[in-house]
mmCIF file of C-alpha atoms and ligand atoms in Angstrom:
data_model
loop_
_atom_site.group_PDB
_atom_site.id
_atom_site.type_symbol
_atom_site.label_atom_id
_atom_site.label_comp_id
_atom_site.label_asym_id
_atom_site.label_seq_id
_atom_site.Cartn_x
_atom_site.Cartn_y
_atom_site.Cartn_z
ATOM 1 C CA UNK A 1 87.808 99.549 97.339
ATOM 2 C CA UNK A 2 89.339 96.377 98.915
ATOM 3 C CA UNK A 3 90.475 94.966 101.941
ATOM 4 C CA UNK A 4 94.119 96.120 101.124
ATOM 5 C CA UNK A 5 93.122 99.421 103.235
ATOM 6 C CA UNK A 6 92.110 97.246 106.155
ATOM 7 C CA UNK A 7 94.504 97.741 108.347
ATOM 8 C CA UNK A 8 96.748 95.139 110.120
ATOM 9 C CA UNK A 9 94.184 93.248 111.322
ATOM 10 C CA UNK A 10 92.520 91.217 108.610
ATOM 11 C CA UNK A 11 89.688 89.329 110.344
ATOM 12 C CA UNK A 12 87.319 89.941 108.042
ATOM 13 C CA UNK A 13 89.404 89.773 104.683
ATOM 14 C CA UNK A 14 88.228 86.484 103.472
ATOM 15 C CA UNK A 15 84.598 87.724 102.948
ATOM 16 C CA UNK A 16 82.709 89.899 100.748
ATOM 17 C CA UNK A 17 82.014 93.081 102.770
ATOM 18 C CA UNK A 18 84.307 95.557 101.526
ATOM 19 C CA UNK A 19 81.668 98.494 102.310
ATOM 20 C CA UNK A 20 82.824 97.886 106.001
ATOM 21 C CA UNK A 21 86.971 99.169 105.396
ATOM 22 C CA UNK A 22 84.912 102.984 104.033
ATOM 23 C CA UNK A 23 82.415 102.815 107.074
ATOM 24 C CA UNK A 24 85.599 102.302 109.445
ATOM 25 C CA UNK A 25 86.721 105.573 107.794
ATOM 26 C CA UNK A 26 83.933 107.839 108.641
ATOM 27 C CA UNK A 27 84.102 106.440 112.282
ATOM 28 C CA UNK A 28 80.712 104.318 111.761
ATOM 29 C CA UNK A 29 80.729 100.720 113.120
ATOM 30 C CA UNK A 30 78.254 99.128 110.484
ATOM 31 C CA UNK A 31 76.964 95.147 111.210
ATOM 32 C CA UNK A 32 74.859 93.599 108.411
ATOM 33 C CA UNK A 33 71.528 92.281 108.786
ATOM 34 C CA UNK A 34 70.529 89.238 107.416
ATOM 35 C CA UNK A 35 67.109 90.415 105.283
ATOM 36 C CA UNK A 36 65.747 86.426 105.558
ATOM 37 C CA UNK A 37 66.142 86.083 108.987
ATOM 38 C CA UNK A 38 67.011 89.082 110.901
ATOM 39 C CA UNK A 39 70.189 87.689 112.355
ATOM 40 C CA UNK A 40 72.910 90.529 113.079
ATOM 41 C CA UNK A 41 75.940 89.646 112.269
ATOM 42 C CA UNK A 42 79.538 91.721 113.264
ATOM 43 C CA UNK A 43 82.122 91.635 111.603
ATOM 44 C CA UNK A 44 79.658 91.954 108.482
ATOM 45 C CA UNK A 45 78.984 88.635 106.300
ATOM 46 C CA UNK A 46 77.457 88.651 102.713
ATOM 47 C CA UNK A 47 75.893 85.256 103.362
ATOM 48 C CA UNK A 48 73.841 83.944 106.359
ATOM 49 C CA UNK A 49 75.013 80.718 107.651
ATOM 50 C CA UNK A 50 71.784 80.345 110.020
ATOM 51 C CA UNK A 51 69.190 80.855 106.844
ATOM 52 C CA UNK A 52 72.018 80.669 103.926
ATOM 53 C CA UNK A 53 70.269 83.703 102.852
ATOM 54 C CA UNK A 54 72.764 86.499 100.916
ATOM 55 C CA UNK A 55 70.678 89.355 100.899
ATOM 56 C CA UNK A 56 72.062 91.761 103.359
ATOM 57 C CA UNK A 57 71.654 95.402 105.150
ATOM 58 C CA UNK A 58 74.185 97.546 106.436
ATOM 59 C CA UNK A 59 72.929 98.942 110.058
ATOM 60 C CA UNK A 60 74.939 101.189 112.157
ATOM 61 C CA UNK A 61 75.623 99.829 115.556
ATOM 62 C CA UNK A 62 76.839 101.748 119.002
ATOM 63 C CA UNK A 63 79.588 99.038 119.370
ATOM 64 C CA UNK A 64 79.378 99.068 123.020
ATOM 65 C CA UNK A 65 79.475 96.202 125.080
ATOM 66 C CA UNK A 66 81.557 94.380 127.966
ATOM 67 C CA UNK A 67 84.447 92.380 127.773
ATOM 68 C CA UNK A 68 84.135 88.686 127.961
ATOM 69 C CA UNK A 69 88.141 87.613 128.073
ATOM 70 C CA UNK A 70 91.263 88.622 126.809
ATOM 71 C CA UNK A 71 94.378 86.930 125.436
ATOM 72 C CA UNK A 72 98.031 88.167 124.562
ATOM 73 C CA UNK A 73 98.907 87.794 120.458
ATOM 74 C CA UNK A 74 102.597 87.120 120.774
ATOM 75 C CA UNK A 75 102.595 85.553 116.644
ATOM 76 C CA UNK A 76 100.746 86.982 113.651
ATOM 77 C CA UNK A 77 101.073 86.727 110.770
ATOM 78 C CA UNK A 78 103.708 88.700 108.942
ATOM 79 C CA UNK A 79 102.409 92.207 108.192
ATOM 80 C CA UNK A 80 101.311 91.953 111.597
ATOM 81 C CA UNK A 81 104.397 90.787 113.486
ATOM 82 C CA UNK A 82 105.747 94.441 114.176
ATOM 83 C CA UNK A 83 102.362 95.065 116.371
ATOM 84 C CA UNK A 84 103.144 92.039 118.648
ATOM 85 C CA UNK A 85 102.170 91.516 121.547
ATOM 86 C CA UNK A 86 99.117 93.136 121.823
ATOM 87 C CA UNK A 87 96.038 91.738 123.666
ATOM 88 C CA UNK A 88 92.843 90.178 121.467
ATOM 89 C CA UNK A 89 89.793 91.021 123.312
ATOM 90 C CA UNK A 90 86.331 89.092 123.406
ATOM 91 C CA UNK A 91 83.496 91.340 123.595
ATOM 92 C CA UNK A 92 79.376 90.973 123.915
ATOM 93 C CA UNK A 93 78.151 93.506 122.542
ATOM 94 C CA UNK A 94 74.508 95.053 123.203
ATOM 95 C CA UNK A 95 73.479 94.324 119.674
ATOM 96 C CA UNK A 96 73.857 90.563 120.735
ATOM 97 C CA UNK A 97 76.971 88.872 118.748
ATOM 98 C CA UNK A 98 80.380 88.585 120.458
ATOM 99 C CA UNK A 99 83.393 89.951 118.390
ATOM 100 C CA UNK A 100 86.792 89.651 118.480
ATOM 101 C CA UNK A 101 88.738 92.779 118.468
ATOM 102 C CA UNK A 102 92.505 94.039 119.261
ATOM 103 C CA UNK A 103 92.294 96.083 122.734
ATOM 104 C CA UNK A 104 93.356 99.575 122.535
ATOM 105 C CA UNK A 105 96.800 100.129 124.289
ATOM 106 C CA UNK A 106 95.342 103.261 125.854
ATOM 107 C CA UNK A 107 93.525 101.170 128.301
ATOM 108 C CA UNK A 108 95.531 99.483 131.008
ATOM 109 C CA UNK A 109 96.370 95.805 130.961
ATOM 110 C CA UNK A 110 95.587 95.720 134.968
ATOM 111 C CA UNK A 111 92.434 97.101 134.225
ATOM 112 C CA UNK A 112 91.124 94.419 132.076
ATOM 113 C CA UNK A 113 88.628 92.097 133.592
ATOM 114 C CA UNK A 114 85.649 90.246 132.237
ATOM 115 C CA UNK A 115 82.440 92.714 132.551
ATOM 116 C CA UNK A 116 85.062 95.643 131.801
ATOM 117 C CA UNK A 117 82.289 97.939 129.591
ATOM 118 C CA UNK A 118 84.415 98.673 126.178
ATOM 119 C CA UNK A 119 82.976 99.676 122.659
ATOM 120 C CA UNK A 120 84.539 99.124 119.268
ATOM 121 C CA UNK A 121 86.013 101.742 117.712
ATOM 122 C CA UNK A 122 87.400 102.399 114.693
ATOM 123 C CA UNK A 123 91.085 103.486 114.517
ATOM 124 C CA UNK A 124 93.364 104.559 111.689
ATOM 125 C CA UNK A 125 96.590 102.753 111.423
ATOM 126 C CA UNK A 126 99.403 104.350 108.570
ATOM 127 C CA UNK A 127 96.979 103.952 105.504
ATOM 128 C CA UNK A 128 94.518 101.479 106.696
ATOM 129 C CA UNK A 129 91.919 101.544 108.983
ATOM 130 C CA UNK A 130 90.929 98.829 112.105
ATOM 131 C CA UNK A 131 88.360 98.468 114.574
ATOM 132 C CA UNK A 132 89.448 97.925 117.916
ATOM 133 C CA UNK A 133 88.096 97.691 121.430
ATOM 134 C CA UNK A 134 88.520 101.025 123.708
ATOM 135 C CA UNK A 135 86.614 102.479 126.740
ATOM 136 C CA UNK A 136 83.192 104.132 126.785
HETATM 137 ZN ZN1 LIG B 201 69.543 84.601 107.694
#
């Protein structure tokens, strides 16, 4: 399975992780560990850049954590231009990486301030599947 089922949001298309787009389907937020060095790393890599190593593990992770900023997407790029605008949220999570992730529109713009606790979820979108930022 590729990265065709990911969603509209293809931040993690360029690497080798495809395992992620069926863990987003059973509702299971899924980091990979670096087996070198221990380094977490969400979205998943195949490769380490802190060790180079490229042996990984998948390890489920509760996605919560607490909003760092947000910014409005106004221009994406073209299979994404019919969600625009929608607001890009920076998040640090308890696990200990900070991710970028859309912000679900269920939560309300005004409400949106740094320390705001969110948690990544995923969410299906027409065929594909997404993760996105929601409250706990
Ligand atoms: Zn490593």
């Amino acid at each position: 399975m590729g990265f065709e089922k990911f969603g509209r949001f293809g931040y993690v298309s360029q690497t080798k992780i495809a395992p992620l787009v069926s863990y987003l389907e059973k509702n299971q937020i899924m980091a990979t560990r670096c087996k070198e060095c221990g380094t977490l790393y969400f979205p998943p890599r195949a490769d380490c850049p802190k060790c180079r190593g490229s042996e990984i593990a998948w390890v489920p992770i509760e996605g919560k954590g607490k909003l760092v900023t947000f910014t409005e997407v106004y221009f994406a790029p073209p299979a994404f231009q019919d969600s625009t605008p929608y607001l890009l949220g920076l998040a640090e999570l308890e696990a200990g990486m900070r991710v970028f992730a859309p912000i679900s529109n269920e939560i309300d713009r005004k409400d949106l301030k740094p320390g705001l606790e969110l948690v990544l979820r995923s969410r299906r979108a027409g065929e594909g599947v997404f993760y996105e930022l929601d409250s706990q």
